[in-house]
Short mmCIF file of C-alpha atoms and ligand atoms in Angstrom, two decimals:
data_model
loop_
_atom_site.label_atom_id
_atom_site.label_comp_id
_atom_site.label_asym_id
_atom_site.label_seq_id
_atom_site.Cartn_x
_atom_site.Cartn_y
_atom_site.Cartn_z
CA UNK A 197 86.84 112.14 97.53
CA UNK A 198 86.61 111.50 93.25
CA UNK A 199 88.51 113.86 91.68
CA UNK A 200 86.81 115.83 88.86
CA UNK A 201 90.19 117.17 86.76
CA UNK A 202 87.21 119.03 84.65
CA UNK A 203 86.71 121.56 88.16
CA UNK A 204 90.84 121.74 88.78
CA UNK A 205 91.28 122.32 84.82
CA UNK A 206 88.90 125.69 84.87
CA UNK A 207 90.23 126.53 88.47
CA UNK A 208 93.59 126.83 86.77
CA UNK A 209 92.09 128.41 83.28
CA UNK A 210 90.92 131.21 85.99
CA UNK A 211 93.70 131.91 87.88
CA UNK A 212 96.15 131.91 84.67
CA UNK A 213 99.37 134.23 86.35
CA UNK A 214 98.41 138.02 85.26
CA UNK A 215 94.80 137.20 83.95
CA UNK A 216 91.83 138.45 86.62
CA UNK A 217 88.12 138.26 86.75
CA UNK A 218 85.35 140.92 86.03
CA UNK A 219 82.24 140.79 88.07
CA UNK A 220 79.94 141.68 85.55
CA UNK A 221 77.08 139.88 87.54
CA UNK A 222 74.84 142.83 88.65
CA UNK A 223 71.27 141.90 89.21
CA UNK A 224 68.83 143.64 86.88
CA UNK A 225 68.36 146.46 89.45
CA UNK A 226 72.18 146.94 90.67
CA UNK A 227 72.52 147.42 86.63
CA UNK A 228 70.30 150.51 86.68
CA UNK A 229 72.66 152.56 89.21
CA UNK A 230 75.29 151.50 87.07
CA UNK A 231 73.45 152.72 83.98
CA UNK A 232 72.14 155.91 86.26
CA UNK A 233 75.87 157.07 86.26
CA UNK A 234 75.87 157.39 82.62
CA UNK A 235 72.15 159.25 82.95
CA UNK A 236 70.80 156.05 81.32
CA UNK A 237 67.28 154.75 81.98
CA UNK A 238 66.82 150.86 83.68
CA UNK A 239 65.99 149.06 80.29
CA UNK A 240 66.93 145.88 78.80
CA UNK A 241 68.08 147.50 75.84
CA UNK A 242 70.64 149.69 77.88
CA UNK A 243 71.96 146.70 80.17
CA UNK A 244 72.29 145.06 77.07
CA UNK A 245 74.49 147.83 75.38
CA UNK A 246 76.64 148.10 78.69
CA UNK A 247 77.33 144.29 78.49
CA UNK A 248 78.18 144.25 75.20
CA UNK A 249 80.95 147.28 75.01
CA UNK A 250 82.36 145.52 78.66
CA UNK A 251 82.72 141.66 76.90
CA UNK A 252 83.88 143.16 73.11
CA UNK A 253 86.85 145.77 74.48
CA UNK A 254 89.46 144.67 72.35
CA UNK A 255 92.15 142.69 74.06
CA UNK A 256 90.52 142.06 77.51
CA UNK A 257 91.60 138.30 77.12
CA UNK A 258 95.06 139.53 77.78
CA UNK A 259 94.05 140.28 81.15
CA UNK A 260 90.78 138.80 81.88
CA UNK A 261 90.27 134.63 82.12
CA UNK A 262 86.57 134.97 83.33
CA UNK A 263 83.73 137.11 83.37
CA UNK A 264 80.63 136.35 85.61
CA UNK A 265 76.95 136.94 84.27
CA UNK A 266 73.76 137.40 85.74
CA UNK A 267 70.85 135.62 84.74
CA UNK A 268 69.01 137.82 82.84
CA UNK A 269 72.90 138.67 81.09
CA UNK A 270 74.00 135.32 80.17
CA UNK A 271 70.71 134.71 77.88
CA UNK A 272 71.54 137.72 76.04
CA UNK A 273 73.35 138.68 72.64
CA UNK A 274 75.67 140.92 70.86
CA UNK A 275 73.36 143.26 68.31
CA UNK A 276 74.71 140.41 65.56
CA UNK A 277 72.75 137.96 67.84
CA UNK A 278 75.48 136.46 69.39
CA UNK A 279 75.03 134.95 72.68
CA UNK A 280 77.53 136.66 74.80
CA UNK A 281 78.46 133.87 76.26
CA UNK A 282 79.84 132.62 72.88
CA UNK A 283 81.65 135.56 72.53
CA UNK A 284 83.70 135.64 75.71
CA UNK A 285 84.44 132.05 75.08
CA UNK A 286 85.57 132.56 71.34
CA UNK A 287 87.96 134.90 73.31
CA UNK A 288 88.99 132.54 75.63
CA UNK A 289 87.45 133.79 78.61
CA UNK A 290 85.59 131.67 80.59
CA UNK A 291 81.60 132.15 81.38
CA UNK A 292 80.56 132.22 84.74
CA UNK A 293 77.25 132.88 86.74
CA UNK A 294 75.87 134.55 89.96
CA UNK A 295 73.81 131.87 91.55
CA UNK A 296 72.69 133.40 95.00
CA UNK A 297 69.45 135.17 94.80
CA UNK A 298 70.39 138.39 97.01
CA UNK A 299 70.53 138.44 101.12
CA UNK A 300 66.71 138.16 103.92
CA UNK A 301 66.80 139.43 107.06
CA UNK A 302 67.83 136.53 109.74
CA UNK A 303 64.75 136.37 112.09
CA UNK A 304 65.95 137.40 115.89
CA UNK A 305 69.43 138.50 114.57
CA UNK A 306 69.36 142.94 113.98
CA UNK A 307 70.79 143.69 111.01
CA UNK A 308 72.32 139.69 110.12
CA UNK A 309 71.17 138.84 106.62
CA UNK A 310 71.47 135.01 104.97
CA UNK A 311 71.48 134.75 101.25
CA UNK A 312 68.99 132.49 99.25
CA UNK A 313 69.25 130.70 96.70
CA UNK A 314 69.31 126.81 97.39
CA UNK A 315 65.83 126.02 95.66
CA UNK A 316 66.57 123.83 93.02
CA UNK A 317 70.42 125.14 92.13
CA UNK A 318 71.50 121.24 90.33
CA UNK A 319 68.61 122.07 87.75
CA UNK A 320 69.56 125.61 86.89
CA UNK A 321 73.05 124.82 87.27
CA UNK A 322 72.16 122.09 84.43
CA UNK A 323 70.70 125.07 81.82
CA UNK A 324 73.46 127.59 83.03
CA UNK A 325 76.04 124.66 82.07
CA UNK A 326 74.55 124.37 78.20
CA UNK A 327 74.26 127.94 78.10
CA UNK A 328 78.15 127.77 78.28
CA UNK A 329 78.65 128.69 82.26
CA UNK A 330 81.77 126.59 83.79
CA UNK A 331 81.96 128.47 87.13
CA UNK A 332 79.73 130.47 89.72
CA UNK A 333 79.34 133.19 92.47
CA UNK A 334 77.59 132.94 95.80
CA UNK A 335 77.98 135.76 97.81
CA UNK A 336 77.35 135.90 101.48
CA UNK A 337 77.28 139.61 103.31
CA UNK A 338 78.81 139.76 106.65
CA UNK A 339 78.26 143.22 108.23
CA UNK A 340 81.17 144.66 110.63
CA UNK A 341 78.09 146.28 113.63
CA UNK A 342 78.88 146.77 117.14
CA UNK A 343 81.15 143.85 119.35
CA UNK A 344 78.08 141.62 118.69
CA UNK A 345 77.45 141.38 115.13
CA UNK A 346 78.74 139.54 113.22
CA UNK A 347 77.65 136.92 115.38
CA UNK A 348 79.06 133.25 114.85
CA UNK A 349 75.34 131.64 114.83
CA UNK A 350 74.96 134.27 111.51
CA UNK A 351 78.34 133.13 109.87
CA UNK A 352 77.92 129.50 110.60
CA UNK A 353 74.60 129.97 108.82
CA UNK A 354 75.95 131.58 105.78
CA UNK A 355 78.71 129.28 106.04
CA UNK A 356 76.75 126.31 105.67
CA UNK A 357 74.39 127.83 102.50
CA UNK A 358 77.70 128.46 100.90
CA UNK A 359 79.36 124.54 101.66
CA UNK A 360 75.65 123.77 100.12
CA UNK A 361 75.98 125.78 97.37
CA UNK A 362 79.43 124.06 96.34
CA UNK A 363 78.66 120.85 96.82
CA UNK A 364 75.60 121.13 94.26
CA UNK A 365 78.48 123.09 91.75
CA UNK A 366 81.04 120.73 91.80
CA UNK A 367 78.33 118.00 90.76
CA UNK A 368 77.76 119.90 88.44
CA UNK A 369 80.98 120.26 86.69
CA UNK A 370 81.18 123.69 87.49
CA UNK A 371 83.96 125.46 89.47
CA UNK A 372 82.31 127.46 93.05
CA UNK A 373 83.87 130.82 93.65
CA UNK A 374 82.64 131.01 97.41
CA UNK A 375 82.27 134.92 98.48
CA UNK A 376 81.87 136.07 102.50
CA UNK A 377 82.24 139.65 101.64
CA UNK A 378 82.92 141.72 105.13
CA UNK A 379 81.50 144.77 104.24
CA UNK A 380 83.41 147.94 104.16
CA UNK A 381 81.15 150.08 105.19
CA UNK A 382 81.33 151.14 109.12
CA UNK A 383 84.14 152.68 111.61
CA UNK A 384 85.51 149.84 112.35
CA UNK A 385 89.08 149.72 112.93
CA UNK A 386 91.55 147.71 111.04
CA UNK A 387 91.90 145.03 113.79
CA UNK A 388 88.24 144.24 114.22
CA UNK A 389 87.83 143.79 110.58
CA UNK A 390 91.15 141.81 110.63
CA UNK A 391 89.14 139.57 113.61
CA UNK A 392 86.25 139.22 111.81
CA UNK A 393 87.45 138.14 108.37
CA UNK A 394 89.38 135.87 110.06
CA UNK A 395 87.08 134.30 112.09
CA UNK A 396 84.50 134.16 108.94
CA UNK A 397 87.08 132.62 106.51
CA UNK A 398 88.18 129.47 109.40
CA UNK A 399 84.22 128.89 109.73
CA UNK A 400 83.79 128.62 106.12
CA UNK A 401 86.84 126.23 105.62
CA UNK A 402 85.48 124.16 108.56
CA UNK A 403 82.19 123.87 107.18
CA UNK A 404 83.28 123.21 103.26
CA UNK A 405 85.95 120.35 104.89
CA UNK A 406 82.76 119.35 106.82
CA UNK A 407 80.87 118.88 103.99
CA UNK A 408 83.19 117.29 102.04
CA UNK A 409 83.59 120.19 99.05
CA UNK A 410 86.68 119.79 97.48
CA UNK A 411 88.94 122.48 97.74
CA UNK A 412 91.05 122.19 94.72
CA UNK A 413 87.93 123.09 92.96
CA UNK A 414 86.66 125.62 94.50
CA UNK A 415 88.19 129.76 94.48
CA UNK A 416 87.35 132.15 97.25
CA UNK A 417 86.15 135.38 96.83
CA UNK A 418 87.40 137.65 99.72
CA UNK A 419 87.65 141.19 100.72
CA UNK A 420 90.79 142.98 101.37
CA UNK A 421 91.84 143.84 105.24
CA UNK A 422 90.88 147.00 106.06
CA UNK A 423 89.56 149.67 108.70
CA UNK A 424 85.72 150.83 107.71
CA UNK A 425 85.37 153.44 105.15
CA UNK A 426 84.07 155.98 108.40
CA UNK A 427 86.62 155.12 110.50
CA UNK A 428 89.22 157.74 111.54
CA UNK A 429 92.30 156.31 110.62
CA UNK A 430 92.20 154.36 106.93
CA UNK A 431 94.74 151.77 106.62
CA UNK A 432 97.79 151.88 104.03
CA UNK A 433 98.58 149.51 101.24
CA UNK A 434 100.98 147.91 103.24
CA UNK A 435 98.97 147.39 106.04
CA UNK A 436 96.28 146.03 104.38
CA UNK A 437 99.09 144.02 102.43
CA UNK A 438 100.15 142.96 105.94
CA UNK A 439 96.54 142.36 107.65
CA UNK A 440 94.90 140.51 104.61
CA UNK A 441 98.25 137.48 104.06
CA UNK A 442 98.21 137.52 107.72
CA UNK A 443 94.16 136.69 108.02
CA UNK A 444 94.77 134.15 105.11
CA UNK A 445 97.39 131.77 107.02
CA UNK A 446 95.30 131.74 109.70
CA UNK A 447 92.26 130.74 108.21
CA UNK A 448 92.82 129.11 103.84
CA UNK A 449 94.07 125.72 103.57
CA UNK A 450 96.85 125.23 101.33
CA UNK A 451 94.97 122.66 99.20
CA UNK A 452 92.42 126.21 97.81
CA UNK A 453 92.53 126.55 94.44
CA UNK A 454 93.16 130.12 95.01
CA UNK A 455 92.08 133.64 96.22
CA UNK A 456 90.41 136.29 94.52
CA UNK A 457 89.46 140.26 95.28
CA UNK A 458 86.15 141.45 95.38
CA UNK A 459 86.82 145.78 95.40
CA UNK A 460 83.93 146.14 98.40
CA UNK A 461 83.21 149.85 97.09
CA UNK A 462 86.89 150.93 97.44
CA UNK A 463 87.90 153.39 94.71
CA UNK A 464 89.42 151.64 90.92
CA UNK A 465 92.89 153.59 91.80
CA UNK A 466 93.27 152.15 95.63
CA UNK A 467 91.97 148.22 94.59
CA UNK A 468 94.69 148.53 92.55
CA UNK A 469 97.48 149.89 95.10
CA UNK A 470 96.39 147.22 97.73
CA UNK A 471 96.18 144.70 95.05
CA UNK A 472 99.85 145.55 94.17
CA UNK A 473 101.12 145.90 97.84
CA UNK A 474 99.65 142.69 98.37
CA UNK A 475 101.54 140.94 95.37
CA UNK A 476 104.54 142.90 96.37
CA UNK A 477 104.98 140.74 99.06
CA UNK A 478 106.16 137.61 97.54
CA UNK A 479 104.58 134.19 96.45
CA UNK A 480 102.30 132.61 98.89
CA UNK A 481 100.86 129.23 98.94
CA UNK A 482 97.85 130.17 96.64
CA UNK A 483 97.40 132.19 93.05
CA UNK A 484 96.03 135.31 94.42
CA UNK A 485 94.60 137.52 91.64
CA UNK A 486 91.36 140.07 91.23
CA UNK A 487 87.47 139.89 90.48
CA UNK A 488 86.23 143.57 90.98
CA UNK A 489 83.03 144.82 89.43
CA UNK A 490 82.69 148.46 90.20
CA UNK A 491 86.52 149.20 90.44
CA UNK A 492 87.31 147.64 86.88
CA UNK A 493 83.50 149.46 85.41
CA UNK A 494 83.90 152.66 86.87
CA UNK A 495 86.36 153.99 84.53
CA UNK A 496 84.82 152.92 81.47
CA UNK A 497 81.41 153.97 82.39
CA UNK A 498 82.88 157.52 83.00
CA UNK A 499 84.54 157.63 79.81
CA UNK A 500 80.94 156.55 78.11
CA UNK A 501 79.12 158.89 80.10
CA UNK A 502 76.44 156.72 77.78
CA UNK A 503 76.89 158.38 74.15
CA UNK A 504 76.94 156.39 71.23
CA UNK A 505 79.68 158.86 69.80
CA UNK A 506 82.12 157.49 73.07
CA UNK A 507 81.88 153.87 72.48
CA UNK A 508 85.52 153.21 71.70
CA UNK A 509 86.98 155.02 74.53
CA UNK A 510 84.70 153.31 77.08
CA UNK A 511 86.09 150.21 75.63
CA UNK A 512 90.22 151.49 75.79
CA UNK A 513 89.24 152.83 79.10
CA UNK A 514 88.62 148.89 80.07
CA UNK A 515 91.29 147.46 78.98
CA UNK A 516 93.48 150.01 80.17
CA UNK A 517 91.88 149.40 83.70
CA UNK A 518 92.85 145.59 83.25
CA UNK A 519 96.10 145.61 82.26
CA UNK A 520 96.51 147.90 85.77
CA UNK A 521 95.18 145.47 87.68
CA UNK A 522 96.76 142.65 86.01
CA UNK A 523 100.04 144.29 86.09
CA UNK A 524 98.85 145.13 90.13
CA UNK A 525 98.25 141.36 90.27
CA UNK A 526 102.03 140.65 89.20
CA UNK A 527 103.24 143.21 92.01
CA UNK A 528 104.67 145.27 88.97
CA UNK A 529 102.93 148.88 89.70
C1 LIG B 64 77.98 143.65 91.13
O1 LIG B 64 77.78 143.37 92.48
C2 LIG B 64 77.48 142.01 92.75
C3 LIG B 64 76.16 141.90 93.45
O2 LIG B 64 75.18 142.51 92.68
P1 LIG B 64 73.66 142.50 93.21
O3 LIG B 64 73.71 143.11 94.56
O4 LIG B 64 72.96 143.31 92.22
O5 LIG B 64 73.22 141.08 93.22
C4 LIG B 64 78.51 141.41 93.67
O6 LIG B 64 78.28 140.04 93.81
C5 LIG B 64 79.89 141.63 93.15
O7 LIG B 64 80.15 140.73 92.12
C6 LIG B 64 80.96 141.39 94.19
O8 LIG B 64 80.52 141.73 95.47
C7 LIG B 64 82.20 142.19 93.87
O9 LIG B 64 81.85 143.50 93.48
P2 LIG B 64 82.76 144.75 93.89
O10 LIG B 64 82.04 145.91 93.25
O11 LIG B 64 82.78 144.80 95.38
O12 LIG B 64 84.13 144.50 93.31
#
């Protein structure tokens, strides 16, 4: 396989020790609940605002190497008509984009969904690239059902978009973050969604060897361990410390760029915790860091509550939420 030093360089730019990424990447629509927590209507002009306090909170660099973008995000500006992609990296943050085009239902498989997205991804991967974009998301959704579902043909299938999707990134000079996410939602237990994360990450390293994706260029994007947000017994930081190194020997090479969070709907304070339990535990074989969108924009947006007049504290709110997580990232909480 040719190495491309340009992918390992902005792997490593990414996963910088105590640095994390922010999932800013919300389609259009997942922007207006955002913007309906701060009693703000769905308009451009609104999404726009939102964006801009998130990528000009002062000192974010400190703690944040990347940011990913949506679409409609990454072809917009600061008020001064700056493309915010310029801004964040004048900052030294690195752009990234959300290439998947959401989930369809998978025909003969009850509540299975496959995400979209393939339809020519080397050209807009060429126009996100000048726009300034050196890495990208793909997220796949695996729900956590009954004993049947997930079911392996509905992994290998999401599997095998994603190994798709990275191949047509790293040709493009851009860096894949590839993201199963096993949903939280549910009652499952904390060994079935140990099983199941398991089984979904060895697929998708099969199928990316398979296809020949190179792995030193390419982050994943995981969820933590953890028993379903119904079920009766929630699982501790330790535990999910425990359950979430434990499903990663089994199932990441060693030859991974590295590992990053998604926050799955879990609350900003317990990301953190499990974040930190998880670091707590020692070096492993892979930079292991976060890239949560609601846990690291909840605590802004609540100190905004949308008024012009609370613009600044929205903005120390952020970085105060980073510098948590990046100390959580460090094991130092
Ligand atoms: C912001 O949520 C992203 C998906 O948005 P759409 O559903 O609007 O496309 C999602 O990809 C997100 O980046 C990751 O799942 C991580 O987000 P959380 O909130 O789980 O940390």
């Amino acid at each position: 396989m040719k190495k491309n030093t340009k992918l390992y360089e902005t792997a490593a730019a990414l996963l910088e020790t105590g640095k994390g990424i922010l999932a800013a990447d919300e389609s259009d629509s997942t922007a207006g609940k955002r913007l309906s927590m701060v009693h703000l209507p769905n308009e451009p002009e609104h999404r726009r605002n939102f964006r801009e306090l998130l990528f000009t909170a002062p000192d974010i660099e400190k703690y944040i190497s990347g940011v990913i973008l949506y679409d409609s995000t990454l072809r917009e500006a600061t008020k001064e008509s700056i493309p915010f992609a310029d801004v964040l990296t004048a900052r030294g943050i690195v752009p990234g984009i959300k290439v998947d085009l959401g989930t369809k239902d998978l025909e003969g498989f009850k509540g299975e969904v496959v995400s979209q997205g393939l339809d020519n991804l080397a050209e807009r991967f060429a126009e996100y690239y000048d726009l300034g974009a050196r890495f990208a998301k793909w997220r796949a959704v695996i729900t956590i059902d009954d004993e049947e579902t997930p079911t392996d043909a509905a992994i290998k299938m999401n599997c095998i978009m994603l190994a798709r999707y990275a191949q047509i990134a790293q040709a493009s000079n851009i860096v894949p973050i590839v993201e199963p996410e096993v949903i939280h939602e549910g009652d499952h237990s904390l060994e079935r969604a140990e099983m199941v994360t398991t089984r979904t990450l060895q697929i998708l390293f099969q199928t990316l060897i398979e296809y020949k994706v190179d792995l030193a260029g390419l982050i994943l994007k995981s969820s933590m361990v953890l028993a379903g947000n119904a079920h009766s017994e929630q699982t501790t930081p330790e535990e999910v410390a425990n359950a979430t190194l434990r499903t990663f020997h089994m199932s990441v090479p060693h030859t991974c760029a590295g590992i990053v969070f998604l926050s799955g709907g879990q609350t900003p304070e317990r990301s953190t915790d499990n974040l930190n339990a998880i670091a707590k535990l020692g070096e492993q074989p892979w930079p292991i860091t976060y890239s949560y969108s609601r846990a690291i924009e909840e605590p802004m947006l609540k100190a905004w509550g949308g008024k012009p007049e609370n613009e600044e504290a929205a903005k120390e709110a952020l970085r105060a939420t980073c510098e948590r997580n990046s100390l959580a990232s460090l094991g130092k909480l």
